[in-house]
Tab-separated table of C-alpha atoms and ligand atoms in Angstrom:
chain	number	residue	atom	x	y	z
A	1	MET	CA	59.462	90.604	89.421
A	2	ARG	CA	61.453	92.895	91.703
A	3	ILE	CA	64.867	91.755	92.872
A	4	ALA	CA	66.990	93.401	95.565
A	5	ILE	CA	70.722	92.705	95.669
A	6	ALA	CA	72.578	93.535	98.896
A	7	GLY	CA	76.229	94.144	97.938
A	8	GLY	CA	77.526	95.535	94.660
A	9	GLY	CA	80.870	93.735	94.472
A	10	ILE	CA	81.907	91.314	91.724
A	11	GLY	CA	79.057	88.864	92.428
A	12	GLY	CA	76.262	91.412	92.976
A	13	LEU	CA	76.996	93.424	89.817
A	14	THR	CA	77.441	90.292	87.681
A	15	LEU	CA	74.123	88.981	88.973
A	16	ALA	CA	72.385	92.241	88.037
A	17	LEU	CA	73.774	91.983	84.475
A	18	ALA	CA	72.927	88.286	84.144
A	19	LEU	CA	69.327	88.899	85.295
A	20	ASN	CA	68.975	91.878	82.959
A	21	ARG	CA	70.298	89.868	80.012
A	22	ARG	CA	67.678	87.162	80.519
A	23	ASP	CA	64.803	89.574	81.182
A	24	PRO	CA	65.359	93.310	80.570
A	25	GLY	CA	61.914	93.909	82.117
A	26	LEU	CA	62.973	92.834	85.624
A	27	ASP	CA	63.176	95.481	88.351
A	28	ILE	CA	66.652	95.166	89.789
A	29	ASP	CA	68.056	97.289	92.620
A	30	ILE	CA	71.554	97.016	94.076
A	31	PHE	CA	72.476	98.308	97.537
A	32	ASP	CA	76.055	98.738	98.750
A	33	SER	CA	77.358	100.039	102.051
A	34	VAL	CA	80.172	102.148	100.562
A	35	PRO	CA	79.422	105.823	99.853
A	36	GLU	CA	81.389	105.646	96.597
A	37	PHE	CA	82.751	102.809	94.438
A	38	LYS	CA	86.524	103.104	94.125
A	39	PRO	CA	88.695	100.826	91.957
A	40	LEU	CA	89.894	98.853	94.992
A	41	GLY	CA	91.706	95.576	95.363
A	42	LEU	CA	94.639	94.138	93.463
A	43	GLY	CA	94.949	91.242	91.030
A	44	ILE	CA	92.334	88.613	90.267
A	45	ASN	CA	92.624	85.664	87.886
A	46	LEU	CA	89.633	84.905	85.693
A	47	MET	CA	89.913	81.434	84.240
A	48	PRO	CA	88.047	80.267	81.111
A	49	HIS	CA	84.908	79.232	83.047
A	50	ALA	CA	84.476	82.777	84.401
A	51	ILE	CA	85.332	84.385	81.058
A	52	ARG	CA	82.717	82.235	79.378
A	53	ALA	CA	80.071	83.659	81.759
A	54	LEU	CA	81.325	87.241	81.279
A	55	ASP	CA	81.459	86.738	77.504
A	56	GLU	CA	77.755	85.831	77.559
A	57	LEU	CA	77.210	89.256	79.122
A	58	GLY	CA	79.076	90.886	76.222
A	59	LEU	CA	82.020	92.013	78.343
A	60	ARG	CA	84.902	90.100	76.773
A	61	ASP	CA	86.268	92.943	74.641
A	62	GLN	CA	86.203	95.388	77.526
A	63	LEU	CA	88.059	92.893	79.711
A	64	ALA	CA	90.591	92.131	76.980
A	65	ALA	CA	91.382	95.843	76.673
A	66	VAL	CA	92.611	96.157	80.272
A	67	ALA	CA	93.648	92.626	81.308
A	68	VAL	CA	96.728	90.547	80.573
A	69	GLU	CA	95.888	87.349	78.756
A	70	ALA	CA	97.789	84.663	80.657
A	71	ARG	CA	99.727	82.165	78.521
A	72	GLU	CA	100.860	79.631	81.085
A	73	PHE	CA	100.864	78.363	84.667
A	74	ALA	CA	104.429	78.015	85.968
A	75	PHE	CA	105.516	76.431	89.259
A	76	PHE	CA	108.953	76.870	90.864
A	77	THR	CA	110.676	75.835	94.089
A	78	HIS	CA	112.008	78.515	96.434
A	79	HIS	CA	115.382	78.078	94.674
A	80	GLY	CA	113.703	79.277	91.474
A	81	GLN	CA	113.961	75.788	89.924
A	82	LEU	CA	111.207	74.935	87.478
A	83	VAL	CA	108.848	72.181	88.636
A	84	HIS	CA	106.226	72.421	85.933
A	85	ARG	CA	104.833	74.785	83.332
A	86	GLU	CA	101.904	74.346	81.060
A	87	PRO	CA	99.804	76.563	78.799
A	88	CYS	CA	96.476	77.972	79.952
A	89	GLY	CA	93.370	79.514	78.396
A	90	LEU	CA	93.341	79.683	74.589
A	91	PHE	CA	96.986	78.550	74.553
A	92	ALA	CA	95.871	75.268	76.128
A	93	GLY	CA	93.060	74.755	73.643
A	94	TYR	CA	90.181	76.178	75.695
A	95	ASP	CA	87.510	78.109	73.813
A	96	TYR	CA	87.933	81.019	76.228
A	97	PRO	CA	91.002	82.900	77.467
A	98	HIS	CA	92.394	83.218	80.973
A	99	TYR	CA	92.667	86.874	81.998
A	100	SER	CA	94.682	88.299	84.882
A	101	ILE	CA	93.117	91.623	85.794
A	102	HIS	CA	93.063	94.333	88.450
A	103	ARG	CA	89.935	93.790	90.593
A	104	GLY	CA	89.285	97.533	90.448
A	105	GLU	CA	89.199	97.439	86.645
A	106	LEU	CA	86.913	94.411	86.600
A	107	HIS	CA	84.609	96.113	89.099
A	108	THR	CA	84.628	99.372	87.100
A	109	ILE	CA	83.627	97.523	83.907
A	110	LEU	CA	80.772	95.766	85.714
A	111	TYR	CA	79.553	98.966	87.392
A	112	ARG	CA	79.730	101.018	84.188
A	113	THR	CA	77.756	98.351	82.326
A	114	VAL	CA	75.131	98.124	85.085
A	115	CYS	CA	74.680	101.922	84.862
A	116	GLU	CA	74.322	101.740	81.059
A	117	ARG	CA	71.935	98.775	80.922
A	118	ILE	CA	69.962	99.026	84.178
A	119	GLY	CA	70.486	102.642	85.210
A	120	ALA	CA	72.647	104.407	87.807
A	121	ASP	CA	69.474	105.211	89.779
A	122	HIS	CA	69.141	101.477	90.499
A	123	VAL	CA	72.474	101.427	92.349
A	124	HIS	CA	71.987	102.716	95.902
A	125	LEU	CA	75.290	103.529	97.581
A	126	ASN	CA	75.684	104.292	101.300
A	127	HIS	CA	73.030	101.608	101.944
A	128	ARG	CA	74.273	99.079	104.475
A	129	PHE	CA	72.014	96.051	104.881
A	130	THR	CA	70.833	95.862	108.502
A	131	GLY	CA	68.009	93.320	108.606
A	132	LEU	CA	65.046	91.710	106.861
A	133	GLU	CA	61.567	90.328	107.323
A	134	GLN	CA	59.687	88.110	104.903
A	135	ASP	CA	56.286	86.480	104.478
A	136	ASP	CA	54.723	84.328	101.763
A	137	ASP	CA	54.499	87.201	99.294
A	138	GLN	CA	57.405	89.561	99.843
A	139	VAL	CA	60.703	90.292	101.523
A	140	ARG	CA	61.447	93.629	103.178
A	141	ALA	CA	65.092	94.636	103.573
A	142	ASN	CA	66.337	97.417	105.822
A	143	PHE	CA	69.346	99.580	105.004
A	144	ALA	CA	71.150	102.317	106.931
A	145	ASP	CA	73.651	105.015	105.960
A	146	ASP	CA	77.198	105.281	107.290
A	147	GLN	CA	75.902	107.218	110.323
A	148	GLY	CA	73.552	104.340	111.132
A	149	ARG	CA	70.470	106.338	110.105
A	150	ALA	CA	67.781	104.055	108.656
A	151	HIS	CA	66.755	104.440	104.999
A	152	GLU	CA	63.296	103.572	103.823
A	153	THR	CA	62.593	99.792	103.893
A	154	PHE	CA	62.870	98.203	100.442
A	155	THR	CA	60.257	95.607	99.442
A	156	SER	CA	60.918	92.994	96.740
A	157	ASP	CA	60.057	89.470	95.601
A	158	VAL	CA	63.598	88.219	96.124
A	159	LEU	CA	66.606	89.406	98.147
A	160	VAL	CA	70.104	88.139	97.286
A	161	GLY	CA	72.878	88.589	99.829
A	162	CYS	CA	76.036	89.404	97.839
A	163	ASP	CA	77.610	91.330	100.695
A	164	GLY	CA	80.924	89.527	100.900
A	165	ILE	CA	82.832	87.646	103.561
A	166	ASN	CA	81.385	89.685	106.451
A	167	SER	CA	77.844	89.325	105.065
A	168	GLY	CA	75.020	90.826	107.107
A	169	VAL	CA	72.436	88.789	105.167
A	170	ARG	CA	74.217	85.543	106.083
A	171	LYS	CA	74.343	86.663	109.735
A	172	THR	CA	70.523	86.873	109.733
A	173	PHE	CA	70.390	83.104	109.179
A	174	TYR	CA	73.600	82.125	110.990
A	175	PRO	CA	73.656	84.566	113.916
A	176	ASP	CA	76.088	82.518	116.025
A	177	GLU	CA	78.664	81.878	113.338
A	178	GLY	CA	81.149	84.508	114.522
A	179	GLU	CA	84.153	85.881	112.649
A	180	PRO	CA	85.754	84.261	109.557
A	181	LEU	CA	88.121	81.403	110.446
A	182	PHE	CA	91.835	82.100	110.636
A	183	HIS	CA	94.193	79.128	110.405
A	184	GLY	CA	97.492	80.938	110.960
A	185	ILE	CA	98.435	82.132	107.458
A	186	ASN	CA	98.726	85.774	106.412
A	187	MET	CA	98.875	87.313	102.947
A	188	TRP	CA	100.733	90.464	101.994
A	189	ARG	CA	99.754	91.848	98.601
A	190	GLY	CA	101.067	94.519	96.283
A	191	VAL	CA	101.624	95.599	92.689
A	192	THR	CA	104.943	96.610	91.139
A	193	ARG	CA	105.586	98.372	87.860
A	194	MET	CA	108.457	96.499	86.201
A	195	LYS	CA	109.750	94.842	83.041
A	196	PRO	CA	108.042	91.579	82.002
A	197	PHE	CA	109.430	88.284	83.341
A	198	LEU	CA	109.265	84.792	81.761
A	199	THR	CA	106.710	84.931	78.903
A	200	GLY	CA	105.354	88.294	80.063
A	201	ALA	CA	102.084	86.462	80.717
A	202	SER	CA	102.981	83.730	83.203
A	203	ALA	CA	100.803	82.967	86.215
A	204	THR	CA	103.635	81.926	88.499
A	205	ARG	CA	103.784	80.260	91.889
A	206	ILE	CA	106.986	79.855	93.902
A	207	GLY	CA	107.915	78.023	97.111
A	208	ALA	CA	106.013	76.195	99.827
A	209	LEU	CA	104.494	77.357	103.062
A	210	PHE	CA	105.906	74.590	105.264
A	211	LEU	CA	109.483	75.665	104.422
A	212	SER	CA	109.156	79.425	104.840
A	213	GLY	CA	106.619	81.075	102.600
A	214	LYS	CA	105.334	81.251	99.070
A	215	LEU	CA	104.698	83.765	96.335
A	216	ALA	CA	102.102	84.036	93.581
A	217	VAL	CA	103.231	86.488	90.870
A	218	TYR	CA	101.472	87.489	87.644
A	219	PRO	CA	101.157	90.583	85.450
A	220	ILE	CA	97.752	92.306	85.386
A	221	ARG	CA	98.308	95.285	83.080
A	222	ASN	CA	100.412	96.069	80.022
A	223	TYR	CA	101.367	99.749	79.991
A	224	THR	CA	100.692	101.341	76.647
A	225	ASP	CA	103.048	104.324	77.095
A	226	GLY	CA	105.861	102.711	75.072
A	227	SER	CA	107.870	101.777	78.187
A	228	GLY	CA	107.218	98.050	77.773
A	229	ASP	CA	106.487	97.914	81.513
A	230	GLN	CA	103.827	95.826	83.168
A	231	LEU	CA	101.975	96.091	86.441
A	232	VAL	CA	102.840	92.868	88.249
A	233	ASN	CA	100.629	91.569	91.045
A	234	TRP	CA	102.233	89.600	93.850
A	235	VAL	CA	100.861	87.810	96.904
A	236	ALA	CA	103.221	86.602	99.630
A	237	GLU	CA	101.990	84.004	102.114
A	238	ALA	CA	103.581	83.036	105.413
A	239	VAL	CA	102.627	81.294	108.636
A	240	THR	CA	101.995	83.625	111.553
A	241	ASP	CA	100.035	83.738	114.808
A	242	GLU	CA	99.065	87.346	114.303
A	243	GLN	CA	95.820	87.929	112.467
A	244	SER	CA	95.484	91.152	110.462
A	245	PRO	CA	92.037	92.736	110.235
A	246	CYS	CA	89.660	91.050	107.805
A	247	ASP	CA	89.636	94.192	105.652
A	248	TRP	CA	90.661	94.058	101.985
A	249	ASN	CA	92.084	97.600	102.225
A	250	ALA	CA	94.206	97.209	105.391
A	251	ARG	CA	97.850	98.314	105.007
A	252	GLY	CA	100.745	95.961	105.848
A	253	ASN	CA	104.505	96.312	106.475
A	254	LEU	CA	107.189	95.135	104.071
A	255	ASP	CA	109.515	94.368	106.999
A	256	ASP	CA	107.069	91.774	108.344
A	257	PHE	CA	107.656	89.379	105.425
A	258	LEU	CA	110.541	90.610	103.222
A	259	PRO	CA	113.207	88.669	105.237
A	260	ILE	CA	111.564	85.371	104.118
A	261	PHE	CA	112.112	86.222	100.454
A	262	GLU	CA	115.377	88.178	100.773
A	263	ASP	CA	117.484	85.562	98.923
A	264	TRP	CA	114.862	84.649	96.298
A	265	THR	CA	116.889	86.213	93.490
A	266	PHE	CA	116.580	84.084	90.375
A	267	ASP	CA	117.894	84.593	86.860
A	268	TRP	CA	114.270	84.979	85.720
A	269	LEU	CA	112.912	87.145	88.574
A	270	ASP	CA	114.386	89.251	91.361
A	271	CYS	CA	111.706	88.748	94.049
A	272	PRO	CA	113.081	91.065	96.771
A	273	LYS	CA	113.498	93.867	94.233
A	274	MET	CA	109.911	93.335	93.055
A	275	LEU	CA	108.573	93.344	96.640
A	276	ARG	CA	110.516	96.514	97.511
A	277	GLY	CA	109.292	98.184	94.314
A	278	SER	CA	105.630	98.093	95.300
A	279	ASP	CA	104.030	101.481	95.979
A	280	PHE	CA	102.221	100.057	98.991
A	281	VAL	CA	101.608	96.768	100.777
A	282	LEU	CA	98.218	95.409	101.824
A	283	SER	CA	97.778	92.764	104.488
A	284	TYR	CA	94.885	90.316	104.674
A	285	PRO	CA	94.494	87.121	106.695
A	286	MET	CA	93.930	83.827	104.895
A	287	VAL	CA	90.389	83.287	106.133
A	288	ASP	CA	87.280	81.419	105.089
A	289	ARG	CA	84.225	79.930	106.758
A	290	ASP	CA	83.137	76.326	107.173
A	291	PRO	CA	80.731	75.365	104.383
A	292	VAL	CA	77.031	75.486	105.267
A	293	ASP	CA	74.349	73.197	103.856
A	294	ARG	CA	71.828	75.931	103.120
A	295	TRP	CA	71.956	79.322	101.403
A	296	THR	CA	68.270	79.727	100.568
A	297	PHE	CA	65.640	80.736	103.110
A	298	GLY	CA	62.266	81.430	101.479
A	299	ARG	CA	62.686	84.515	99.290
A	300	VAL	CA	66.288	85.133	100.337
A	301	THR	CA	69.502	83.490	99.168
A	302	LEU	CA	73.254	84.033	99.398
A	303	LEU	CA	75.798	84.359	96.578
A	304	GLY	CA	79.590	84.678	96.239
A	305	ASP	CA	81.641	85.206	99.384
A	306	ALA	CA	78.468	85.653	101.427
A	307	ALA	CA	77.560	82.036	100.573
A	308	HIS	CA	80.978	80.368	100.455
A	309	PRO	CA	83.955	82.505	101.506
A	310	MET	CA	87.088	80.618	100.520
A	311	TYR	CA	90.845	81.058	100.618
A	312	PRO	CA	91.569	83.412	97.706
A	313	ARG	CA	93.704	80.808	95.971
A	314	GLY	CA	93.451	79.638	92.412
A	315	GLY	CA	91.379	82.610	91.222
A	316	ASN	CA	88.202	81.071	92.567
A	317	GLY	CA	86.818	83.776	94.884
A	318	GLY	CA	85.792	85.963	91.965
A	319	ALA	CA	85.130	83.163	89.468
A	320	GLN	CA	82.742	81.231	91.691
A	321	ALA	CA	80.746	84.404	92.447
A	322	ILE	CA	80.428	84.954	88.679
A	323	LEU	CA	79.295	81.346	88.136
A	324	ASP	CA	76.780	81.657	90.995
A	325	ALA	CA	75.353	84.755	89.307
A	326	ARG	CA	74.929	82.917	86.015
A	327	ALA	CA	73.226	79.948	87.709
A	328	LEU	CA	70.882	82.101	89.813
A	329	ALA	CA	69.812	84.227	86.831
A	330	GLN	CA	69.069	81.046	84.879
A	331	ALA	CA	67.056	79.491	87.725
A	332	LEU	CA	64.975	82.664	88.234
A	333	ASP	CA	64.392	82.966	84.501
A	334	GLU	CA	63.268	79.364	84.103
A	335	GLY	CA	61.298	78.971	87.355
A	336	ASP	CA	57.741	80.057	88.077
A	337	ASP	CA	57.866	80.536	91.820
A	338	PRO	CA	60.969	82.501	92.892
A	339	ARG	CA	61.259	80.424	96.077
A	340	ASP	CA	61.622	77.244	93.999
A	341	ALA	CA	64.115	79.012	91.750
A	342	LEU	CA	66.300	79.969	94.711
A	343	ARG	CA	66.273	76.368	95.913
A	344	GLU	CA	67.117	75.151	92.416
A	345	TYR	CA	70.100	77.562	92.254
A	346	GLU	CA	71.301	76.224	95.589
A	347	SER	CA	70.997	72.620	94.476
A	348	VAL	CA	73.044	73.350	91.325
A	349	ARG	CA	75.837	75.230	93.061
A	350	LEU	CA	76.166	74.432	96.766
A	351	GLU	CA	77.864	71.056	96.737
A	352	THR	CA	80.322	71.999	93.992
A	353	VAL	CA	81.427	75.214	95.635
A	354	ASN	CA	81.651	73.764	99.134
A	355	ARG	CA	84.108	71.222	97.726
A	356	ILE	CA	86.276	74.061	96.386
A	357	VAL	CA	86.260	75.759	99.806
A	358	LEU	CA	87.708	72.606	101.382
A	359	THR	CA	90.119	71.895	98.506
A	360	ASN	CA	91.529	75.422	98.713
A	361	ARG	CA	92.477	74.667	102.327
A	362	SER	CA	94.060	71.259	101.808
A	363	ALA	CA	95.184	70.909	98.183
A	364	PRO	CA	95.540	74.355	96.563
A	365	PRO	CA	96.704	74.697	92.937
A	366	ASP	CA	100.362	74.978	93.999
A	367	LYS	CA	100.283	71.604	95.778
A	368	ILE	CA	102.780	70.346	93.163
A	369	ILE	CA	105.487	72.591	94.584
A	370	GLU	CA	104.805	71.450	98.132
A	371	VAL	CA	105.141	67.806	97.094
A	372	VAL	CA	108.490	68.507	95.397
A	373	GLU	CA	109.874	70.617	98.267
A	374	GLN	CA	108.887	67.866	100.718
A	375	ARG	CA	110.569	65.117	98.708
A	376	THR	CA	113.784	67.108	98.357
A	377	SER	CA	113.606	68.471	101.925
A	378	GLY	CA	113.892	71.882	100.391
A	379	GLU	CA	117.220	71.086	98.658
A	380	ARG	CA	118.001	71.693	94.976
A	381	PHE	CA	117.297	68.801	92.611
A	382	ASP	CA	119.288	67.774	89.537
A	383	ARG	CA	116.406	66.465	87.428
A	384	ILE	CA	112.747	67.044	88.213
A	385	GLU	CA	111.911	63.635	86.709
A	386	ASP	CA	113.786	62.009	89.602
A	387	VAL	CA	111.520	63.776	92.101
A	388	ILE	CA	108.067	63.630	90.553
A	389	SER	CA	106.720	61.956	87.430
A	390	ALA	CA	104.871	63.761	84.646
A	391	ASP	CA	101.834	61.580	85.406
A	392	GLU	CA	101.758	62.633	89.030
A	393	ILE	CA	102.053	66.311	88.084
A	394	LYS	CA	99.199	65.888	85.622
A	395	HIS	CA	97.104	64.111	88.248
A	396	ILE	CA	97.567	66.894	90.860
A	397	HIS	CA	97.116	69.776	88.405
A	398	GLU	CA	94.084	68.393	86.604
A	399	GLY	CA	92.539	67.291	89.902
A	400	TYR	CA	92.380	70.908	91.080
A	401	GLN	CA	90.996	72.071	87.733
A	402	ARG	CA	88.225	69.492	87.926
A	403	VAL	CA	87.208	70.441	91.478
A	404	ALA	CA	87.237	74.143	90.549
A	405	GLY	CA	85.277	73.456	87.352
A	406	PHE	CA	87.751	74.825	84.836
A	407	ASP	CA	88.916	71.608	83.248
A	408	LYS	CA	88.220	71.625	79.498
A	409	GLN	CA	85.168	69.359	79.643
A	410	SER	CA	83.422	71.437	82.325
A	411	VAL	CA	84.053	74.747	80.544
A	412	ALA	CA	82.776	73.321	77.275
A	413	ARG	CA	79.617	72.061	79.035
B	501	FAD	C1	87.468	96.418	98.397
B	501	FAD	C2	87.697	94.964	98.041
B	501	FAD	C3	88.944	94.572	97.549
B	501	FAD	C4	89.192	93.237	97.229
B	501	FAD	N1	90.422	92.882	96.754
B	501	FAD	C5	90.659	91.600	96.391
B	501	FAD	C6	91.921	91.213	95.844
B	501	FAD	O1	92.815	92.025	95.667
B	501	FAD	N2	92.123	89.908	95.527
B	501	FAD	C7	91.132	88.967	95.714
B	501	FAD	O2	91.339	87.796	95.403
B	501	FAD	N3	89.925	89.312	96.195
B	501	FAD	C8	89.661	90.600	96.553
B	501	FAD	N4	88.438	90.945	97.060
B	501	FAD	C9	87.425	89.889	97.242
B	501	FAD	C10	86.806	89.480	95.945
B	501	FAD	O3	86.234	90.590	95.293
B	501	FAD	C11	85.757	88.443	96.278
B	501	FAD	O4	86.367	87.357	96.955
B	501	FAD	C12	85.111	87.823	95.070
B	501	FAD	O5	85.165	88.617	93.960
B	501	FAD	C13	83.657	87.441	95.381
B	501	FAD	O6	82.841	88.574	95.148
B	501	FAD	P1	81.641	88.981	96.062
B	501	FAD	O7	80.795	89.866	95.237
B	501	FAD	O8	81.026	87.814	96.709
B	501	FAD	O9	82.292	89.836	97.235
B	501	FAD	P2	82.978	91.263	97.166
B	501	FAD	O10	83.593	91.529	95.851
B	501	FAD	O11	83.819	91.326	98.386
B	501	FAD	O12	81.734	92.292	97.302
B	501	FAD	C14	80.966	92.458	98.465
B	501	FAD	C15	80.271	93.822	98.390
B	501	FAD	O13	79.326	93.931	99.460
B	501	FAD	C16	79.415	95.221	100.036
B	501	FAD	N5	78.921	95.079	101.414
B	501	FAD	C17	79.547	94.542	102.482
B	501	FAD	N6	78.735	94.552	103.552
B	501	FAD	C18	77.550	95.115	103.141
B	501	FAD	C19	76.300	95.359	103.787
B	501	FAD	N7	76.073	95.055	105.094
B	501	FAD	N8	75.297	95.939	103.065
B	501	FAD	C20	75.490	96.252	101.749
B	501	FAD	N9	76.665	96.023	101.089
B	501	FAD	C21	77.669	95.446	101.784
B	501	FAD	C22	80.877	95.580	99.904
B	501	FAD	O14	81.082	96.976	99.935
B	501	FAD	C23	81.232	94.989	98.523
B	501	FAD	O15	81.016	95.911	97.486
B	501	FAD	C24	88.157	92.262	97.400
B	501	FAD	C25	86.901	92.649	97.898
B	501	FAD	C26	86.662	93.989	98.212
B	501	FAD	C27	85.283	94.405	98.726
């Protein structure tokens, strides 16, 4: 069987490796619009469900060598007061760790492994997907270079659209969908080299959007030069009418959001110092798309952000693409007719992931902080127990884990 993958991001490369693991005899070709892969992006969280899938591909040691193994989730109000902390990954009794990692390093590991196992000549860069035709027997995909010049048409048994939030493959089936949806929240992102804070491996969330803004902060690299420094990833969110371009590499301005966090100086973290210390700032709108009820059309299906772009909260953008890849490789391996296999993949994944898309809008993993800030009207509290009970915290936190599929039972399954 010959399989064409449009888009060599996290989902596309993981799919290639998952297919190759199940059947090394498959013909797999990956096409990406960029002329060169660069280690782009900033931090990504890979929870135990995603690590389990990457471990099956034999990548765990490589990931462990460059990632920070997170020890705990920690939630604070904008005063820096602790709302809740609890262990994660192996420290919480999972069979798999939780890694916080630079997306560029994750992508480099996947790309290097694809080149080793499948061959660099199967990765076609400067190939932008432009259109497709299919009949009962085959699918023909068209690609063009960055000047818009057409490459030869590529014929395969299956085409998988892994071409991200602005997917061209998705547009073929949803031509009137328009741009990703912006609901008035922007994200500014950066990385700062600094000394460790809290446990040195805390996935931390601070503040609530309805008050002013919020921060997600976690280390993604331990420097091995004896300095004891870490590379700390931060994402600042605030409400705004202005939409930045939907481009993961677009630059942003510190002055546009620093005033919100100017007095967030805690005894455990100096937020303004951390934000000022970043080499650069990227700006990206909080966008997603409304869930659709179909990803599979004959010999073509969608995967990752092309299928279900979601708010990049809770580490699920990358993780769900990885889980899609695992499920699709399994369905193709176990099915006879590829068209049935694509439908089977969709039936396993679609409903679950669409629920995460909606939950990330309404009840993200830091919902606990919002509840506390609302009950205290943003004032300091004396005892957290007087504001929210341990049971309620557990209910909110575990509820998100269940929807996102990284509660202990789901990972074990
Ligand atoms: C450069 C970049 C930086 C990112 N940085 C972050 C980050 O810091 N934090 C975060 O949470 N998420 C980030 N993301 C998004 C994150 O990688 C995805 O949300 C998630 O991993 C799902 O993966 P995916 O493979 O579906 O999409 P992506 O990882 O976005 O991969 C999509 C791939 O498709 C390619 N492509 C796009 N259009 C076409 C086309 N017409 N034809 C062929 N190829 C095409 C792109 O070049 C890209 O390689 C980034 C994505 C990119 C592309």
